[in-house]
Amino acid sequence: MDRLSSFSNDPSDKPPCRGCSSYLMEPYIKCAECGPPPFFLCLQCFTRGFEYKKHQSDHTYEIMTSDFPVLDPSWTAQEEMALLEAVMDCGFGNWQDVANQMCTKTKEECEKHYMKHFINNPLFASTLLNLKQAEEAKTADTAIPFHYDPPRPTFDSLLSRDMAGYMPARADFIEVRETCFCLG
């Protein structure tokens, strides 16, 4: 059985079966010879030998499932994906809500697994650190240097009058236009 990544738990996120148009439930079949787009069949249509246009029942195929362990033997890939989705939906630390959304694990199991494999995992930590360092290096190359505001002259000096329209955030002066009104 080929164990490939699948879609989320929501059946409406999966493409429909090309034979009967029903939503696909795991496991389902992907034709290895047809596509793109991928040609998916539910198990019922596959066992009946469904054929359509170029797809033939004797094509090689892959069984699509996420019912296999990834990080921990007691957690399936589908449960891993559900945990990450639940943490995104419910927020980090809301373990009771996360467990309620998952339905297959307890609050304690969710918290322990998430902390062990996604927070305290040195593999992910070093990857995140590398991403952060790469982002900082990218930002350092494109950052605009900040120039400090020049020292202000004393209020009663001639230089004070010249600096009156200076805007330090823009490092520029306000243009003042003199307008003459004639009464006549």
Short mmCIF file of C-alpha atoms in Angstrom, two decimals:
data_model
loop_
_atom_site.label_atom_id
_atom_site.label_comp_id
_atom_site.label_asym_id
_atom_site.label_seq_id
_atom_site.Cartn_x
_atom_site.Cartn_y
_atom_site.Cartn_z
CA MET A 1 0.00 0.00 0.00
CA ASP A 2 1.53 3.32 -1.03
CA ARG A 3 1.23 5.76 1.84
CA LEU A 4 0.96 9.25 0.47
CA SER A 5 -0.18 12.50 1.95
CA SER A 6 -3.85 13.17 1.73
CA PHE A 7 -6.20 16.06 2.09
CA SER A 8 -7.60 17.33 5.39
CA ASN A 9 -10.26 15.57 7.49
CA ASP A 10 -13.05 17.54 5.85
CA PRO A 11 -14.54 15.41 3.04
CA SER A 12 -15.45 18.54 1.05
CA ASP A 13 -11.72 19.36 0.78
CA LYS A 14 -11.10 16.23 -1.27
CA PRO A 15 -11.88 16.07 -4.97
CA PRO A 16 -14.88 13.93 -5.84
CA CYS A 17 -14.65 10.39 -7.17
CA ARG A 18 -14.48 10.47 -10.98
CA GLY A 19 -16.85 7.49 -11.13
CA CYS A 20 -19.77 8.37 -8.86
CA SER A 21 -18.96 12.01 -7.85
CA SER A 22 -19.14 11.16 -4.13
CA TYR A 23 -16.67 12.72 -1.71
CA LEU A 24 -13.60 10.53 -1.26
CA MET A 25 -13.03 8.86 2.08
CA GLU A 26 -9.73 7.20 2.91
CA PRO A 27 -8.47 4.96 1.59
CA TYR A 28 -9.13 5.86 -2.04
CA ILE A 29 -7.41 5.17 -5.35
CA LYS A 30 -5.26 7.42 -7.55
CA CYS A 31 -4.50 6.26 -11.08
CA ALA A 32 -0.72 6.32 -11.58
CA GLU A 33 -1.03 6.65 -15.36
CA CYS A 34 -3.77 9.27 -15.82
CA GLY A 35 -3.40 12.95 -15.21
CA PRO A 36 -2.87 15.74 -14.72
CA PRO A 37 -5.32 16.41 -13.25
CA PRO A 38 -5.11 13.39 -10.94
CA PHE A 39 -7.70 10.69 -11.51
CA PHE A 40 -9.23 9.63 -8.17
CA LEU A 41 -11.70 6.79 -7.54
CA CYS A 42 -13.53 5.63 -4.45
CA LEU A 43 -13.05 1.97 -3.53
CA GLN A 44 -16.52 1.00 -4.83
CA CYS A 45 -15.90 2.41 -8.32
CA PHE A 46 -12.40 0.90 -8.35
CA THR A 47 -13.68 -2.59 -7.50
CA ARG A 48 -16.35 -2.32 -10.25
CA GLY A 49 -13.56 -1.58 -12.77
CA PHE A 50 -14.72 1.96 -13.64
CA GLU A 51 -13.27 3.22 -16.96
CA TYR A 52 -13.61 6.71 -18.39
CA LYS A 53 -12.07 8.20 -21.54
CA LYS A 54 -8.32 7.38 -21.31
CA HIS A 55 -8.58 5.73 -17.88
CA GLN A 56 -8.62 1.95 -18.07
CA SER A 57 -9.25 -0.50 -15.25
CA ASP A 58 -5.90 -2.21 -15.82
CA HIS A 59 -3.83 0.96 -15.14
CA THR A 60 -1.38 0.93 -12.27
CA TYR A 61 -2.67 2.71 -9.19
CA GLU A 62 -1.77 4.07 -5.78
CA ILE A 63 -3.78 3.63 -2.61
CA MET A 64 -4.11 7.02 -0.95
CA THR A 65 -4.17 6.98 2.84
CA SER A 66 -2.78 8.91 5.78
CA ASP A 67 -3.29 6.07 8.24
CA PHE A 68 0.40 5.60 9.07
CA PRO A 69 2.72 6.97 11.78
CA VAL A 70 5.01 9.92 11.11
CA LEU A 71 6.54 11.24 14.34
CA ASP A 72 5.11 8.84 16.92
CA PRO A 73 3.91 5.24 16.44
CA SER A 74 0.67 5.96 18.34
CA TRP A 75 -0.27 8.94 16.13
CA THR A 76 -1.28 8.63 12.46
CA ALA A 77 -0.40 11.22 9.84
CA GLN A 78 -4.09 12.12 9.72
CA GLU A 79 -4.05 12.78 13.48
CA GLU A 80 -0.86 14.86 13.12
CA MET A 81 -2.57 17.02 10.49
CA ALA A 82 -5.72 17.27 12.64
CA LEU A 83 -3.63 18.35 15.65
CA LEU A 84 -1.89 21.12 13.71
CA GLU A 85 -5.19 22.29 12.27
CA ALA A 86 -6.84 22.24 15.72
CA VAL A 87 -3.99 24.27 17.26
CA MET A 88 -4.35 26.81 14.44
CA ASP A 89 -8.13 26.97 14.96
CA CYS A 90 -8.23 26.94 18.78
CA GLY A 91 -4.92 28.62 19.58
CA PHE A 92 -1.79 27.39 21.32
CA GLY A 93 -2.48 26.32 24.90
CA ASN A 94 -6.22 25.68 24.49
CA TRP A 95 -5.67 21.95 24.79
CA GLN A 96 -9.21 21.04 25.85
CA ASP A 97 -10.63 22.72 22.73
CA VAL A 98 -7.92 21.10 20.60
CA ALA A 99 -8.80 17.66 22.00
CA ASN A 100 -12.51 18.30 21.46
CA GLN A 101 -11.90 19.20 17.82
CA MET A 102 -9.66 16.17 17.26
CA CYS A 103 -12.04 13.66 18.94
CA THR A 104 -9.39 10.87 19.01
CA LYS A 105 -6.96 12.14 21.67
CA THR A 106 -7.20 13.57 25.18
CA LYS A 107 -6.19 17.05 26.27
CA GLU A 108 -3.02 15.67 27.89
CA GLU A 109 -2.08 13.59 24.84
CA CYS A 110 -2.48 16.60 22.54
CA GLU A 111 -0.39 18.89 24.72
CA LYS A 112 2.36 16.31 25.36
CA HIS A 113 2.61 15.35 21.67
CA TYR A 114 2.61 18.95 20.40
CA MET A 115 5.22 20.08 22.91
CA LYS A 116 7.46 17.06 22.28
CA HIS A 117 7.33 16.99 18.49
CA PHE A 118 6.67 20.59 17.43
CA ILE A 119 8.02 22.86 20.17
CA ASN A 120 10.87 20.99 21.89
CA ASN A 121 12.00 19.02 18.84
CA PRO A 122 15.61 19.99 18.01
CA LEU A 123 15.05 19.20 14.33
CA PHE A 124 12.26 21.76 14.02
CA ALA A 125 14.01 24.23 16.33
CA SER A 126 17.13 24.31 14.16
CA THR A 127 14.99 24.64 11.03
CA LEU A 128 13.09 27.55 12.54
CA LEU A 129 16.34 29.15 13.67
CA ASN A 130 17.79 28.84 10.17
CA LEU A 131 14.63 30.39 8.70
CA LYS A 132 14.80 33.25 11.21
CA GLN A 133 18.50 33.87 10.47
CA ALA A 134 17.83 33.82 6.73
CA GLU A 135 15.00 36.31 7.17
CA GLU A 136 17.19 38.57 9.31
CA ALA A 137 19.98 38.44 6.72
CA LYS A 138 17.50 39.31 3.98
CA THR A 139 16.13 42.20 6.05
CA ALA A 140 19.63 43.46 6.88
CA ASP A 141 20.44 43.75 3.17
CA THR A 142 17.29 45.73 2.38
CA ALA A 143 16.93 47.78 5.57
CA ILE A 144 16.92 51.56 5.24
CA PRO A 145 19.30 53.11 7.74
CA PHE A 146 17.74 55.50 10.24
CA HIS A 147 19.41 58.88 10.50
CA TYR A 148 19.15 60.62 13.82
CA ASP A 149 17.57 64.02 14.16
CA PRO A 150 20.26 66.74 13.99
CA PRO A 151 20.87 68.75 17.16
CA ARG A 152 18.44 71.62 17.56
CA PRO A 153 19.74 75.17 17.79
CA THR A 154 18.71 77.41 20.67
CA PHE A 155 15.30 79.02 20.28
CA ASP A 156 16.53 82.62 19.90
CA SER A 157 19.23 81.99 17.29
CA LEU A 158 19.08 82.68 13.54
CA LEU A 159 19.62 78.97 12.90
CA SER A 160 16.44 78.27 14.87
CA ARG A 161 14.44 80.26 12.32
CA ASP A 162 16.04 78.25 9.48
CA MET A 163 15.23 74.92 11.20
CA ALA A 164 11.61 75.84 11.95
CA GLY A 165 10.13 73.75 9.12
CA TYR A 166 12.37 70.71 9.54
CA MET A 167 10.56 67.36 9.82
CA PRO A 168 12.96 64.73 11.24
CA ALA A 169 10.85 61.68 10.35
CA ARG A 170 11.03 62.69 6.70
CA ALA A 171 14.52 64.20 6.99
CA ASP A 172 13.11 67.07 4.97
CA PHE A 173 11.81 70.61 5.28
CA ILE A 174 8.29 71.88 4.73
CA GLU A 175 8.17 74.15 1.74
CA VAL A 176 6.76 77.51 2.69
CA ARG A 177 5.33 79.61 -0.10
CA GLU A 178 4.89 83.25 0.49
CA THR A 179 1.67 84.68 -0.80
CA CYS A 180 1.07 88.38 -1.16
CA PHE A 181 -2.46 89.68 -0.78
CA CYS A 182 -3.08 93.10 -2.18
CA LEU A 183 -6.02 95.10 -1.06
CA GLY A 184 -7.16 97.47 -3.53
#
